[in-house]
Amino acid sequence: MKLGKNKKQKTDQIIRIEELEALMQKYGDDLKPEDMEDIVSMYMPHRKRRKLGAALLRLDKLQLLLLTLMLVVCILFITAFMQEKMGNFTINLNRLELYRKGVSIADTGDFKGATARLTASTVKDATNISIDDIPEDVDDIEGSHNGKNYMAYTYYLRNAGKEDLGYVASITLDSCSKGAEEAVRVAVWRNGERTVYAEPSANGEPEEGCVNFESDTIVCSYEETNFLVGNVDKYTIVIWMEGDDPECVDRIIGGSVELSMNIDADYDDQSSLLWKFVTDIKDTLFDDKPIDAAGNEAPNDSYYSDRVITWENRRNKD
């Protein structure tokens, strides 16, 4: 009985709409088509969605394929953007000018799972400590190895590609709150040599035992003009709030900093993306140091024709 009643109500509703349209066409000469559409939609719920569905069904297969591909590209773009913002410290390698040429990064010296992007684990609810609290062997541990109240990450950068080149590695201050950047310390071990960076003191002089940040947004940068095929560089980054800093006061409690390390080529290649793609295809076809098509593994140059380039057998070991 209930089902029959619903059917009758639906039929009555359609009849009333048809009668309304007839009356409006007869007496409403000044009525605009878009006004009619809005009125009819009020009486027929979901009418616009049904019309959209019917329009999609009328598309041919090619149009549906193109529409689907556009949707997938949009989703991938949004996902990539969100990933770039995850974590409190990321290492990003220039994919177009470095990764495609066989330069890669990894959190282990054997370069298993070589990639173009690494993310350190987040340190939550950290408080201030002293530099003396940082373990002496912090540069000897691979990957993410945070301690109590400090972030630590060790990774390797390798040229196993097509040519000798140069790079610039910069640590940037991406965001901060409550003035926490005034007491933060960033220690960098590059191939075993340590440098500690900090904001200038109140009088503009470097903090004790530290080098000033390069600017308000750049902590430091390392330039390697002759990164030969077979070379491997090692970086360890440690970040903490220095308790002995005069700017480490109560007002920065609850503050935070977010940093990243970006590795770019030291040259600006103005050639088009299409030409770069064609060049890579040519190198692959003629076996001229081809890059792995999947983009997941950096190839080995003839310098190491019979083995993988690692931190242990690197060309710049001595």
Coordinates of C-alpha atoms in Angstrom, one line a residue:
M1 CA 0.0 0.0 0.0
K2 CA 2.7 2.4 0.9
L3 CA 4.6 1.8 -2.3
G4 CA 1.5 2.4 -4.4
K5 CA 0.9 5.7 -2.7
N6 CA 4.4 6.9 -3.5
K7 CA 3.9 6.0 -7.1
K8 CA 0.7 8.0 -7.3
Q9 CA 2.3 11.0 -5.7
K10 CA 5.2 10.9 -8.2
T11 CA 2.7 10.7 -11.1
D12 CA 0.6 13.5 -9.8
Q13 CA 3.8 15.6 -9.4
I14 CA 4.7 15.1 -13.1
I15 CA 1.2 15.9 -14.3
R16 CA 1.2 19.2 -12.3
I17 CA 4.6 20.2 -13.8
E18 CA 3.4 19.5 -17.4
E19 CA 0.3 21.6 -16.7
L20 CA 2.4 24.3 -15.2
E21 CA 4.7 24.4 -18.3
A22 CA 1.6 24.6 -20.6
L23 CA 0.2 27.5 -18.7
M24 CA 3.5 29.4 -18.6
Q25 CA 4.0 28.9 -22.4
K26 CA 0.5 30.2 -23.1
Y27 CA 0.5 33.2 -20.8
G28 CA 4.1 33.9 -19.9
D29 CA 5.4 35.4 -23.2
D30 CA 8.1 37.4 -21.4
L31 CA 9.4 34.4 -19.5
K32 CA 13.0 33.6 -20.3
P33 CA 14.2 29.9 -20.9
E34 CA 16.6 29.9 -18.0
D35 CA 13.7 31.0 -15.7
M36 CA 11.6 28.1 -16.9
E37 CA 14.6 25.7 -16.2
D38 CA 14.9 26.9 -12.6
I39 CA 11.2 26.6 -12.0
V40 CA 10.9 23.1 -13.4
S41 CA 14.0 22.0 -11.4
M42 CA 12.3 23.1 -8.2
Y43 CA 9.4 20.7 -9.0
M44 CA 11.6 17.9 -10.2
P45 CA 14.4 17.2 -7.7
H46 CA 17.8 16.1 -9.2
R47 CA 16.7 17.1 -12.7
K48 CA 20.0 18.8 -13.4
R49 CA 22.0 15.8 -12.2
R50 CA 20.0 13.5 -14.5
K51 CA 20.6 15.8 -17.4
L52 CA 24.3 15.8 -16.7
G53 CA 24.3 12.0 -16.6
A54 CA 22.4 11.8 -19.8
A55 CA 24.9 14.2 -21.4
L56 CA 27.9 12.0 -20.3
L57 CA 26.2 8.9 -21.7
R58 CA 26.0 10.7 -25.1
L59 CA 29.8 11.2 -25.2
D60 CA 31.7 8.9 -27.4
K61 CA 34.4 6.6 -26.0
L62 CA 37.3 9.0 -27.0
Q63 CA 35.8 11.9 -25.2
L64 CA 35.2 9.8 -22.1
L65 CA 38.8 8.6 -22.2
L66 CA 40.1 12.2 -22.5
L67 CA 37.8 13.3 -19.6
T68 CA 39.1 10.5 -17.5
L69 CA 42.7 11.2 -18.2
M70 CA 42.2 14.9 -17.3
L71 CA 40.7 13.8 -14.0
V72 CA 43.6 11.5 -13.3
V73 CA 46.1 14.2 -14.0
C74 CA 44.3 16.6 -11.6
I75 CA 44.3 14.0 -8.9
L76 CA 48.0 13.2 -9.4
F77 CA 48.9 16.9 -9.3
I78 CA 47.0 17.5 -6.1
T79 CA 48.5 14.4 -4.5
A80 CA 52.0 15.5 -5.5
F81 CA 51.4 19.0 -4.1
M82 CA 50.2 17.6 -0.8
Q83 CA 53.2 15.3 -0.5
E84 CA 55.5 18.2 -1.0
K85 CA 54.1 19.7 2.2
M86 CA 54.3 16.6 4.4
G87 CA 56.8 16.3 7.2
N88 CA 59.0 18.8 8.9
F89 CA 62.1 18.1 6.8
T90 CA 62.3 16.9 3.2
I91 CA 65.2 16.5 0.7
N92 CA 64.2 17.2 -2.9
L93 CA 66.4 16.4 -5.9
N94 CA 65.8 18.3 -9.2
R95 CA 64.1 15.5 -11.3
L96 CA 64.5 17.2 -14.7
E97 CA 68.1 18.3 -14.6
L98 CA 69.7 15.8 -12.2
Y99 CA 67.6 12.7 -11.6
R100 CA 67.0 12.0 -15.3
K101 CA 70.8 12.2 -15.8
G102 CA 71.5 9.5 -13.3
V103 CA 72.0 11.6 -10.1
S104 CA 70.0 10.2 -7.1
I105 CA 69.7 10.3 -3.4
A106 CA 69.2 7.4 -0.9
D107 CA 69.2 7.0 2.9
T108 CA 71.6 4.1 2.7
G109 CA 75.1 4.0 1.3
D110 CA 74.4 1.0 -1.0
F111 CA 71.7 3.1 -2.8
K112 CA 69.1 0.4 -2.7
G113 CA 65.8 2.2 -3.5
A114 CA 67.6 5.3 -5.0
T115 CA 65.1 8.1 -5.4
A116 CA 64.6 11.8 -5.9
R117 CA 62.8 12.6 -2.7
L118 CA 63.3 11.7 1.0
T119 CA 61.3 12.7 4.1
A120 CA 62.5 12.7 7.7
S121 CA 60.4 11.6 10.6
T122 CA 58.7 14.4 12.5
V123 CA 59.8 15.4 16.0
K124 CA 56.8 16.2 18.2
D125 CA 56.6 18.1 21.5
A126 CA 60.4 18.8 21.4
T127 CA 61.9 21.1 24.1
N128 CA 65.2 22.9 24.1
I129 CA 68.5 21.1 24.5
S130 CA 72.2 21.9 24.3
I131 CA 74.6 21.0 21.5
D132 CA 76.4 18.8 24.0
D133 CA 73.3 16.6 24.1
I134 CA 73.8 15.6 20.4
P135 CA 75.5 12.2 20.3
E136 CA 79.0 12.2 18.9
D137 CA 78.2 9.3 16.5
V138 CA 75.2 11.1 14.9
D139 CA 77.0 11.2 11.6
D140 CA 77.5 7.4 11.6
I141 CA 73.9 6.4 11.5
E142 CA 72.0 6.2 8.2
G143 CA 68.5 7.4 7.4
S144 CA 66.2 8.9 9.9
H145 CA 67.5 8.6 13.5
N146 CA 65.9 11.3 15.6
G147 CA 66.8 11.5 19.3
K148 CA 65.1 13.1 22.3
N149 CA 64.3 16.7 21.3
Y150 CA 66.3 16.7 18.1
M151 CA 65.8 15.6 14.5
A152 CA 68.6 13.8 12.7
Y153 CA 68.8 12.5 9.1
T154 CA 71.6 11.1 7.1
Y155 CA 71.5 10.6 3.3
Y156 CA 73.8 10.1 0.3
L157 CA 73.9 11.9 -3.1
R158 CA 75.4 10.0 -6.0
N159 CA 76.3 10.7 -9.6
A160 CA 75.9 7.4 -11.5
G161 CA 74.8 8.9 -14.7
K162 CA 75.8 10.2 -18.1
E163 CA 78.2 13.1 -17.4
D164 CA 80.2 15.1 -14.9
L165 CA 78.2 18.0 -13.6
G166 CA 77.7 20.4 -10.7
Y167 CA 74.9 20.9 -8.1
V168 CA 73.9 23.4 -5.4
A169 CA 72.3 22.0 -2.2
S170 CA 70.4 24.5 -0.1
I171 CA 68.6 24.2 3.2
T172 CA 65.6 26.6 3.3
L173 CA 63.4 27.8 6.2
D174 CA 60.0 27.2 4.8
S175 CA 57.8 28.2 7.8
C176 CA 58.1 29.1 11.4
S177 CA 55.9 30.3 14.3
K178 CA 56.4 32.2 17.6
G179 CA 59.9 33.2 16.7
A180 CA 61.2 29.7 17.1
E181 CA 63.7 30.3 14.2
E182 CA 65.7 32.7 16.5
A183 CA 66.8 29.8 18.8
V184 CA 66.9 26.9 16.2
R185 CA 70.2 25.3 15.3
V186 CA 71.0 23.4 12.1
A187 CA 74.1 21.3 12.1
V188 CA 75.3 19.9 8.7
W189 CA 77.9 17.2 8.3
R190 CA 79.1 17.1 4.7
N191 CA 81.5 14.2 4.1
G192 CA 82.3 14.2 7.8
E193 CA 82.9 17.9 8.3
R194 CA 80.5 19.7 10.6
T195 CA 79.2 23.3 10.5
V196 CA 76.5 24.7 12.8
Y197 CA 74.1 27.4 11.5
A198 CA 72.0 29.8 13.5
E199 CA 70.2 33.2 13.2
P200 CA 72.5 36.1 14.0
S201 CA 72.5 37.2 17.7
A202 CA 70.7 40.4 18.8
N203 CA 73.8 42.5 17.9
G204 CA 74.1 40.9 14.4
E205 CA 77.2 38.8 15.3
P206 CA 77.2 35.0 14.8
E207 CA 76.1 32.9 17.8
E208 CA 79.0 31.2 19.6
G209 CA 80.4 28.3 17.5
C210 CA 77.9 29.1 14.7
V211 CA 77.7 30.5 11.2
N212 CA 74.9 33.0 10.4
F213 CA 72.0 32.0 8.2
E214 CA 72.6 33.2 4.7
S215 CA 69.2 35.1 4.6
D216 CA 65.8 35.1 6.2
T217 CA 64.8 32.1 4.1
I218 CA 68.1 30.3 3.4
V219 CA 69.9 28.6 6.1
C220 CA 73.0 27.5 4.1
S221 CA 74.0 26.3 0.7
Y222 CA 76.7 23.9 -0.6
E223 CA 78.0 24.2 -4.2
E224 CA 79.8 21.4 -5.9
T225 CA 81.1 22.4 -9.3
N226 CA 82.8 19.2 -10.2
F227 CA 80.5 16.3 -9.2
L228 CA 82.2 13.6 -11.3
V229 CA 80.5 10.4 -12.4
G230 CA 81.2 7.9 -9.6
N231 CA 81.3 10.5 -6.9
V232 CA 79.1 10.2 -3.7
D233 CA 78.6 12.9 -1.1
K234 CA 77.2 12.2 2.3
Y235 CA 75.1 14.7 4.3
T236 CA 73.8 14.5 7.9
I237 CA 71.3 17.2 9.1
V238 CA 70.6 17.7 12.7
I239 CA 68.0 20.3 13.9
W240 CA 67.3 21.3 17.5
M241 CA 66.3 24.2 19.8
E242 CA 69.4 25.5 21.5
G243 CA 68.7 26.0 25.2
D244 CA 71.8 28.2 25.7
D245 CA 70.6 30.7 23.1
P246 CA 69.6 34.0 24.7
E247 CA 66.6 34.0 22.3
C248 CA 65.4 30.7 23.7
V249 CA 62.7 32.2 26.0
D250 CA 59.2 31.3 27.2
R251 CA 57.5 33.2 24.3
I252 CA 58.7 30.6 21.8
I253 CA 57.1 27.7 23.7
G254 CA 54.8 25.9 21.3
G255 CA 56.6 27.4 18.3
S256 CA 57.8 25.3 15.3
V257 CA 60.0 25.4 12.3
E258 CA 59.8 23.6 9.0
L259 CA 62.8 23.2 6.7
S260 CA 63.7 21.5 3.5
M261 CA 66.9 20.7 1.5
N262 CA 66.7 21.3 -2.2
I263 CA 69.3 20.0 -4.6
D264 CA 69.4 21.7 -8.0
A265 CA 71.8 21.8 -11.0
D266 CA 74.3 24.6 -11.0
Y267 CA 73.4 25.4 -14.6
D268 CA 70.3 26.5 -16.4
D269 CA 69.3 24.3 -19.3
Q270 CA 67.0 26.4 -21.5
S271 CA 66.3 23.6 -24.0
S272 CA 62.7 22.4 -24.2
L273 CA 61.2 19.5 -22.4
L274 CA 60.4 17.8 -25.7
W275 CA 64.1 18.1 -26.8
K276 CA 65.3 16.6 -23.5
F277 CA 62.8 13.7 -24.0
V278 CA 64.0 13.1 -27.5
T279 CA 67.6 13.1 -26.4
D280 CA 66.9 10.5 -23.7
I281 CA 65.2 8.3 -26.3
K282 CA 68.1 8.6 -28.6
D283 CA 70.6 7.7 -25.9
T284 CA 68.5 4.6 -25.0
L285 CA 68.2 3.5 -28.7
F286 CA 71.9 3.8 -29.4
D287 CA 73.0 2.5 -25.9
D288 CA 74.7 5.8 -25.1
K289 CA 74.6 5.5 -21.3
P290 CA 70.8 5.1 -21.3
I291 CA 68.7 6.1 -18.3
D292 CA 66.4 3.4 -16.7
A293 CA 63.0 3.9 -18.3
A294 CA 61.2 3.4 -15.0
G295 CA 63.1 6.2 -13.4
N296 CA 63.6 4.3 -10.2
E297 CA 67.2 3.2 -10.6
A298 CA 70.1 5.4 -11.5
P299 CA 72.3 3.7 -14.1
N300 CA 76.0 3.0 -13.7
D301 CA 78.6 4.7 -15.9
S302 CA 81.5 3.0 -17.6
Y303 CA 83.6 4.1 -14.6
Y304 CA 81.9 1.3 -12.7
S305 CA 80.9 -1.0 -15.6
D306 CA 81.0 -4.2 -13.5
R307 CA 79.5 -3.0 -10.1
V308 CA 77.2 -0.6 -8.4
I309 CA 78.4 2.8 -7.2
T310 CA 78.2 3.0 -3.4
W311 CA 79.6 5.1 -0.6
E312 CA 82.2 2.5 0.0
N313 CA 83.6 2.3 -3.5
R314 CA 83.0 6.0 -4.5
R315 CA 85.3 7.7 -6.9
N316 CA 86.0 10.6 -4.5
K317 CA 86.9 8.3 -1.6
D318 CA 90.4 9.7 -1.3

